[in-house]
Coordinates of C-alpha atoms in Angstrom, one line a residue:
M1 CA 0.0 0.0 0.0
T2 CA 2.9 2.4 0.7
G3 CA 4.2 2.1 -2.8
L4 CA 0.8 2.7 -4.3
S5 CA 0.1 5.8 -2.2
T6 CA 3.5 7.1 -3.1
L7 CA 2.8 6.6 -6.8
L8 CA -0.6 8.3 -6.6
F9 CA 0.9 11.2 -4.6
T10 CA 3.6 11.6 -7.2
L11 CA 1.1 11.7 -10.0
G12 CA -0.9 14.2 -8.0
L13 CA 2.2 16.4 -7.8
V14 CA 2.7 16.1 -11.5
V15 CA -0.9 17.1 -12.2
V16 CA -0.6 20.1 -9.8
M17 CA 2.6 21.3 -11.4
G18 CA 0.8 21.0 -14.8
L19 CA -2.0 23.2 -13.4
V20 CA 0.4 25.7 -12.0
Y21 CA 2.3 26.0 -15.3
A22 CA -1.0 26.3 -17.3
T23 CA -3.0 28.6 -15.1
G24 CA -0.5 30.2 -12.6
M25 CA -1.8 31.2 -9.2
A26 CA -5.3 29.7 -9.8
G27 CA -3.7 26.3 -10.6
W28 CA -1.5 26.6 -7.5
I29 CA -4.5 27.1 -5.2
I30 CA -6.5 24.3 -6.8
G31 CA -3.5 22.0 -6.8
S32 CA -2.8 22.8 -3.1
F33 CA -6.4 21.7 -2.2
L34 CA -6.1 18.6 -4.2
L35 CA -2.7 17.6 -2.6
L36 CA -4.1 18.4 0.8
G37 CA -7.2 16.3 0.1
G38 CA -5.2 13.4 -1.2
W39 CA -2.8 13.5 1.7
V40 CA -5.7 13.5 4.2
M41 CA -7.3 10.5 2.4
I42 CA -4.1 8.6 2.7
L43 CA -3.9 9.5 6.3
I44 CA -7.5 8.4 7.0
T45 CA -7.1 5.1 5.1
R46 CA -3.7 4.4 6.6
A47 CA -2.5 3.6 3.1
A48 CA 1.0 4.7 4.2
G49 CA 3.1 4.6 7.3
P50 CA 4.0 7.6 9.4
G51 CA 7.4 7.9 7.7
A52 CA 6.0 7.9 4.2
L53 CA 3.3 10.4 5.2
A54 CA 6.0 12.7 6.6
V55 CA 8.1 12.4 3.4
Q56 CA 5.0 13.1 1.3
A57 CA 4.0 16.1 3.4
L58 CA 7.6 17.5 3.2
T59 CA 7.7 16.9 -0.5
A60 CA 4.4 18.6 -1.0
V61 CA 5.4 21.6 1.0
V62 CA 8.7 22.0 -0.8
T63 CA 7.1 21.4 -4.2
M64 CA 4.3 23.9 -3.6
G65 CA 6.8 26.4 -2.2
L66 CA 9.0 26.2 -5.2
S67 CA 6.1 26.4 -7.6
L68 CA 4.8 29.5 -5.7
R69 CA 8.2 31.1 -6.0
W70 CA 8.2 30.2 -9.7
I71 CA 4.8 31.7 -10.1
F72 CA 5.9 35.0 -8.6
R73 CA 9.1 35.1 -10.7
H74 CA 7.2 34.0 -13.8
T75 CA 4.6 36.8 -13.3
H76 CA 7.5 39.3 -12.8
W77 CA 9.1 38.1 -16.0
Q78 CA 5.8 38.4 -17.8
K79 CA 5.3 41.9 -16.6
R80 CA 8.9 42.7 -17.6
I81 CA 8.5 41.1 -20.9
S82 CA 5.2 43.0 -21.5
K83 CA 6.9 46.2 -20.5
D84 CA 9.8 45.5 -22.8
R85 CA 7.4 44.6 -25.5
R86 CA 5.5 47.9 -25.0
E87 CA 8.7 49.9 -24.9
A88 CA 9.8 48.1 -28.1
E89 CA 6.5 48.9 -29.8
E90 CA 6.7 52.5 -28.7
K91 CA 10.3 52.7 -30.0
Q92 CA 9.2 51.1 -33.2
H93 CA 6.3 53.6 -33.6
E94 CA 8.7 56.4 -32.8
I95 CA 11.2 55.2 -35.4
H96 CA 8.3 54.9 -37.9
G97 CA 7.3 58.4 -37.1
V98 CA 10.9 59.7 -37.6
V99 CA 11.2 57.7 -40.8
D100 CA 7.9 59.1 -42.1
D101 CA 8.9 62.6 -41.1
L102 CA 12.2 62.1 -42.8
K103 CA 10.5 60.9 -46.0
A104 CA 8.2 63.9 -45.9
R105 CA 11.1 66.3 -45.5
I106 CA 13.0 64.5 -48.3
A107 CA 9.9 64.8 -50.5
V108 CA 9.7 68.5 -49.8
K109 CA 13.4 68.9 -50.5
V110 CA 13.1 67.0 -53.7
T111 CA 10.2 69.2 -54.7
E112 CA 12.2 72.3 -53.8
V113 CA 15.3 71.0 -55.7
D114 CA 13.0 70.2 -58.7
R115 CA 11.5 73.6 -58.7
G116 CA 15.0 75.1 -58.3
L117 CA 16.3 73.2 -61.2
K118 CA 13.3 74.2 -63.3
Q119 CA 13.8 77.8 -62.3
Y120 CA 17.5 77.4 -63.3
E121 CA 16.5 76.0 -66.6
L122 CA 14.1 78.9 -67.1
V123 CA 16.8 81.5 -66.3
K124 CA 19.2 79.7 -68.5
R125 CA 16.8 79.7 -71.5
L126 CA 16.0 83.4 -70.9
A127 CA 19.7 84.3 -70.5
E128 CA 20.4 82.5 -73.8
A129 CA 17.6 84.2 -75.7
M130 CA 18.7 87.1 -78.0
S131 CA 15.3 88.8 -78.2
W132 CA 12.0 89.2 -76.4
E133 CA 10.3 87.0 -79.0
E134 CA 12.6 84.1 -77.9
M135 CA 12.1 84.8 -74.2
S136 CA 8.2 85.0 -74.3
P137 CA 7.5 81.2 -74.8
S138 CA 9.8 80.2 -71.9
L139 CA 8.3 82.7 -69.6
D140 CA 4.7 81.7 -70.4
K141 CA 5.6 78.0 -69.8
A142 CA 7.3 78.8 -66.5
L143 CA 4.3 80.8 -65.2
K144 CA 1.9 78.0 -66.0
H145 CA 4.2 75.5 -64.3
F146 CA 5.0 77.4 -61.1
F147 CA 1.8 79.5 -60.6
R148 CA -0.8 77.8 -62.8
S149 CA -1.5 81.1 -64.3
D150 CA -4.5 81.8 -66.5
G151 CA -2.9 84.9 -67.9
W152 CA -0.1 87.4 -67.4
A153 CA 1.2 90.9 -68.4
L154 CA 4.8 92.0 -68.5
Y155 CA 5.7 95.7 -68.2
L156 CA 9.2 97.1 -68.7
T157 CA 10.3 100.7 -68.0
D158 CA 11.0 103.0 -70.9
E159 CA 13.5 105.8 -71.1
K160 CA 11.4 108.0 -68.8
G161 CA 11.1 105.2 -66.2
E162 CA 7.4 104.7 -67.0
L163 CA 5.9 101.2 -67.2
E164 CA 5.2 100.1 -70.8
V165 CA 3.3 96.9 -71.5
I166 CA 5.5 94.4 -73.5
Q167 CA 3.2 91.5 -73.8
R168 CA -0.2 90.5 -72.3
R169 CA -1.8 87.1 -72.2
G170 CA -5.4 87.1 -71.0
A171 CA -7.5 89.8 -69.3
T172 CA -5.0 90.8 -66.7
P173 CA -5.6 94.0 -64.7
E174 CA -3.6 97.3 -65.2
P175 CA -1.1 98.1 -62.5
R176 CA -2.6 100.0 -59.6
A177 CA -1.1 103.4 -58.5
E178 CA -0.5 102.1 -55.0
D179 CA 1.5 99.1 -56.3
L180 CA 4.0 101.0 -58.4
T181 CA 6.4 101.8 -55.6
K182 CA 6.3 98.3 -54.1
K183 CA 9.5 96.2 -54.2
E184 CA 8.1 92.9 -52.8
P185 CA 5.5 90.6 -54.3
F186 CA 1.9 91.4 -53.6
L187 CA -1.6 90.0 -54.0
H188 CA -4.9 91.7 -54.7
T189 CA -8.3 90.6 -56.2
F190 CA -9.8 91.8 -59.5
V191 CA -12.8 91.0 -61.6
P192 CA -12.0 90.0 -65.2
Q193 CA -14.1 91.7 -67.9
A194 CA -13.7 88.8 -70.4
G195 CA -13.1 85.1 -70.5
S196 CA -14.4 82.2 -68.5
D197 CA -14.0 84.0 -65.2
E198 CA -15.8 87.2 -66.4
G199 CA -17.6 88.8 -63.4
R200 CA -16.0 86.6 -60.8
S201 CA -13.4 87.8 -58.3
V202 CA -9.9 86.2 -58.9
W203 CA -6.4 86.9 -57.8
A204 CA -3.7 89.0 -59.3
L205 CA -0.1 88.3 -58.2
G206 CA 2.3 91.2 -58.7
M207 CA 6.1 90.7 -59.0
P208 CA 8.0 94.0 -59.0
L209 CA 11.3 93.7 -60.8
W210 CA 14.0 95.9 -59.2
R211 CA 17.7 95.9 -59.7
L212 CA 19.1 97.7 -56.6
H213 CA 17.3 101.1 -56.8
E214 CA 16.4 100.8 -60.5
R215 CA 13.0 99.6 -61.5
I216 CA 13.2 97.2 -64.4
G217 CA 9.5 96.3 -64.7
L218 CA 6.5 94.6 -63.3
L219 CA 5.0 91.1 -63.9
I220 CA 1.3 90.6 -63.1
V221 CA 0.0 87.0 -63.0
W222 CA -3.7 86.1 -63.1
I223 CA -4.4 83.2 -60.6
T224 CA -8.0 81.8 -60.6
D225 CA -7.9 79.5 -57.6
M226 CA -5.9 79.8 -54.4
A227 CA -6.6 78.7 -50.8
P228 CA -6.0 81.4 -48.1
D229 CA -3.3 79.2 -46.4
Q230 CA -1.3 79.2 -49.7
Q231 CA -0.8 83.0 -49.8
A232 CA 2.4 83.1 -47.7
T233 CA 4.0 80.3 -49.7
L234 CA 2.9 81.8 -53.0
L235 CA 4.4 85.2 -52.1
S236 CA 7.7 83.6 -51.0
E237 CA 8.0 81.6 -54.2
A238 CA 7.1 84.7 -56.2
G239 CA 9.9 86.6 -54.5
T240 CA 12.4 83.9 -55.5
F241 CA 11.0 83.7 -59.0
A242 CA 11.2 87.5 -59.4
V243 CA 14.9 87.5 -58.3
Q244 CA 15.6 84.9 -61.0
L245 CA 13.8 87.0 -63.6
I246 CA 15.6 90.3 -63.0
F247 CA 18.7 89.7 -65.0
A248 CA 16.7 88.3 -68.0
M249 CA 14.3 91.2 -67.9
A250 CA 17.1 93.7 -67.7
K251 CA 18.6 92.0 -70.7
A252 CA 15.2 92.1 -72.5
K253 CA 14.9 95.8 -71.7
L254 CA 18.3 96.5 -73.1
Y255 CA 17.6 94.5 -76.3
R256 CA 14.3 96.4 -76.7
A257 CA 16.1 99.7 -76.3
L258 CA 18.8 98.7 -78.8
D259 CA 16.2 97.4 -81.2
K260 CA 14.2 100.6 -80.9
R261 CA 17.2 102.7 -81.5
S262 CA 18.2 100.6 -84.5
R263 CA 14.7 101.1 -85.9
T264 CA 14.2 104.7 -84.9
D265 CA 15.6 107.8 -86.4
G266 CA 17.6 109.6 -83.7
L267 CA 16.6 113.1 -84.7
T268 CA 12.9 112.9 -85.5
G269 CA 11.9 109.8 -83.4
L270 CA 10.3 108.3 -86.5
S271 CA 10.9 104.8 -88.0
R272 CA 14.0 104.3 -90.2
R273 CA 13.7 103.4 -93.8
G274 CA 14.7 99.7 -93.4
P275 CA 12.0 98.8 -90.8
F276 CA 9.4 100.8 -92.7
E277 CA 10.1 98.8 -95.9
E278 CA 9.8 95.6 -93.8
R279 CA 6.4 96.8 -92.6
L280 CA 5.4 97.7 -96.1
R281 CA 6.1 94.2 -97.3
E282 CA 4.0 92.7 -94.5
E283 CA 1.1 95.0 -95.4
V284 CA 1.3 94.1 -99.1
A285 CA 1.1 90.4 -98.1
R286 CA -1.8 91.1 -95.8
A287 CA -3.6 93.2 -98.4
R288 CA -3.2 90.4 -101.0
S289 CA -4.5 87.7 -98.6
F290 CA -7.6 89.7 -97.4
R291 CA -8.1 91.7 -100.6
T292 CA -7.8 95.0 -98.8
T293 CA -6.2 98.3 -99.8
F294 CA -3.7 100.7 -98.3
S295 CA -2.1 104.0 -99.3
I296 CA 1.3 105.6 -99.4
L297 CA 2.1 109.3 -98.8
M298 CA 5.5 110.4 -100.0
I299 CA 6.3 113.8 -98.4
D300 CA 9.2 116.2 -99.0
I301 CA 10.0 119.6 -97.3
D302 CA 10.2 122.3 -100.0
H303 CA 13.5 124.1 -100.5
F304 CA 15.0 122.4 -97.5
K305 CA 18.6 122.7 -98.9
N306 CA 18.2 126.5 -99.3
L307 CA 16.9 126.7 -95.7
N308 CA 20.0 124.7 -94.4
D309 CA 22.4 126.9 -96.4
T310 CA 20.8 130.1 -95.3
Y311 CA 20.1 129.4 -91.6
G312 CA 22.4 126.5 -90.8
H313 CA 22.0 122.8 -90.0
Q314 CA 20.8 123.5 -86.4
V315 CA 17.8 125.3 -87.7
G316 CA 17.3 122.6 -90.3
D317 CA 17.3 120.0 -87.6
E318 CA 14.6 121.9 -85.7
V319 CA 12.5 122.1 -88.8
L320 CA 12.8 118.4 -89.4
K321 CA 11.7 117.6 -85.8
T322 CA 8.8 120.0 -85.9
V323 CA 7.6 118.8 -89.3
S324 CA 7.8 115.2 -88.2
Q325 CA 5.7 116.0 -85.2
R326 CA 3.0 117.7 -87.3
L327 CA 3.0 114.7 -89.6
R328 CA 2.6 112.3 -86.6
D329 CA -0.2 114.4 -85.3
G330 CA -2.1 114.2 -88.5
I331 CA -2.3 110.3 -88.8
Y332 CA -3.7 107.5 -86.7
E333 CA -1.8 105.3 -84.3
T334 CA -2.2 102.4 -86.7
D335 CA -0.5 104.3 -89.5
V336 CA 3.2 104.0 -89.9
I337 CA 5.5 107.0 -90.7
A338 CA 9.2 107.0 -91.4
R339 CA 12.0 109.3 -92.3
Y340 CA 12.8 108.0 -95.8
G341 CA 15.7 110.3 -96.7
G342 CA 17.3 113.6 -95.6
E343 CA 14.1 115.8 -95.8
E344 CA 11.8 113.1 -97.2
F345 CA 9.2 111.2 -95.3
V346 CA 6.9 108.3 -96.1
C347 CA 3.6 107.2 -94.5
L348 CA 1.8 103.9 -94.8
L349 CA -2.0 104.1 -94.1
P350 CA -3.6 100.6 -93.9
R351 CA -7.2 100.1 -95.0
S352 CA -7.4 103.8 -96.0
Q353 CA -10.2 105.0 -98.3
P354 CA -8.8 106.7 -101.5
A355 CA -11.8 109.1 -101.7
G356 CA -11.0 110.9 -98.4
L357 CA -7.2 110.5 -98.3
K358 CA -6.3 113.5 -100.5
M359 CA -8.3 115.7 -98.2
K360 CA -6.5 114.3 -95.2
A361 CA -3.1 114.8 -96.8
D362 CA -4.1 118.4 -97.7
Q363 CA -5.0 119.0 -94.0
I364 CA -1.5 117.8 -93.0
R365 CA 0.1 120.0 -95.6
Q366 CA -1.9 123.0 -94.4
R367 CA -1.0 122.3 -90.8
V368 CA 2.8 122.4 -91.7
A369 CA 2.3 125.6 -93.7
N370 CA 0.6 127.3 -90.8
E371 CA 3.6 126.6 -88.5
A372 CA 5.7 129.6 -87.9
F373 CA 9.5 129.1 -87.3
V374 CA 11.0 131.9 -85.4
I375 CA 14.7 132.4 -86.1
G376 CA 16.1 135.3 -84.2
L377 CA 13.9 138.3 -85.1
E378 CA 12.7 136.6 -88.3
A379 CA 9.7 134.2 -88.8
I380 CA 9.8 131.8 -91.7
N381 CA 7.2 129.4 -93.1
V382 CA 8.0 125.9 -94.3
T383 CA 5.9 124.0 -96.8
I384 CA 5.7 120.4 -97.9
S385 CA 4.8 118.6 -101.1
V386 CA 2.9 115.3 -101.0
G387 CA 2.5 112.4 -103.4
I388 CA -0.2 109.8 -103.0
A389 CA -0.3 106.2 -104.3
H390 CA -2.9 103.5 -103.6
F391 CA -2.4 99.7 -103.5
P392 CA -3.1 97.9 -105.8
H393 CA -4.5 100.5 -108.2
D394 CA -1.2 102.4 -108.6
G395 CA 1.2 99.4 -107.9
D396 CA 0.8 95.8 -106.9
S397 CA 4.1 95.4 -105.1
P398 CA 6.1 97.3 -102.5
E399 CA 8.5 98.7 -105.1
A400 CA 5.7 99.6 -107.6
V401 CA 3.5 101.4 -105.1
L402 CA 6.5 103.4 -103.7
A403 CA 7.6 104.3 -107.2
A404 CA 4.1 105.5 -107.9
A405 CA 4.0 107.7 -104.8
D406 CA 7.5 109.1 -105.7
R407 CA 6.3 110.0 -109.2
A408 CA 3.3 111.8 -107.6
L409 CA 5.6 113.7 -105.3
Y410 CA 7.8 114.9 -108.1
A411 CA 4.6 115.9 -110.0
A412 CA 3.6 118.0 -106.9
K413 CA 7.0 119.7 -106.9
G414 CA 6.7 120.3 -110.6
A415 CA 3.3 121.9 -110.0
G416 CA 4.8 124.6 -107.8
R417 CA 5.3 122.7 -104.5
N418 CA 3.1 123.1 -101.4
C419 CA 0.4 120.8 -102.9
V420 CA -0.9 117.3 -103.0
V421 CA -0.9 115.1 -106.1
E422 CA -2.3 111.6 -106.6
A423 CA -0.5 109.1 -108.8
A424 CA -3.7 108.3 -110.6
A425 CA -3.9 112.0 -111.7
I426 CA -0.6 112.0 -113.5
S427 CA -1.1 108.6 -115.2
S428 CA -4.5 109.6 -116.8

């Protein structure tokens, strides 16, 4: 019986240890009651002697004590493991956050670098351009890329420092008086008078172009949609963009001034002969395409050589400037007038009506004749002779219509000067 009780008690210990391992403290309590109940039963039934009972009791106490110590240590380890796991997860989340933040910063930097490279490419293309016509497409593309513009207007300063529009895309607003002295980018709203946004308030972004204390120009960009929180970023980018543009726009201004000087007579401010003949060829091509007409006035100052010989070249220069101004006053802005020779002028009048042109030319002649030139104590009068030719009636090519106007001019001089003669009148 002693051997059997010992075997059963040992099996009980194994079961209790299994419960302790599986369920922890709850298994230890249940196992303690089971061991105690089994030991009491062995004691009641006298299945073991006193020595065996004492050994079983001591074994049970030691085993349960060790298992209780293991439970406490195991719980501590579990807590520590849980704590370590939580800390590890927190560190992992923190690392993920840092990585995500780093990715976001890298993406921003990549975007900034990309914009910087595109701005560099823009500036490079603008710097390589030799005329405003070459600069314009690059600027238009850049404004659409960087600012999603629906239109823009570029102003450059003239010799007097006044802003003069160079090119306009879309219904952009005119510069406001309060914005002319600003040196930093600015925003204001306006209502377009044409286009898809007609009658709706949209944004105008102004980028003043200054080189030190010299105003180069002003760029106004039309922006349809912009969130309020984007304004600060947009103004910052506009400032960087404007700095990149200054050199190119200063270059464009210089090219424009040089081109204007090369095309403009320095004394009278009128067009030179070469640019006029280019414009005449264009007008001939247009008139042929659309079957329209135009007229040519060939004008000469009467007895100009005698005036120069008598009063000197300084007086002659003043006469040339005054006569050119009177001629300019007598024509429309769409007409083109040029100094063709020493004292000879030529005027192109697109879409003019032959019936009323002679009367208009005679009014110009009369205006010059009524001008009094005071030289010292003497007042002199200057007259002009005018020859008229019409395209295609008097000539169907640039050379032919100019030759017809020139023949009419010589006919006017032959008729006593200070008069107007049409080419048709001398050919009939």
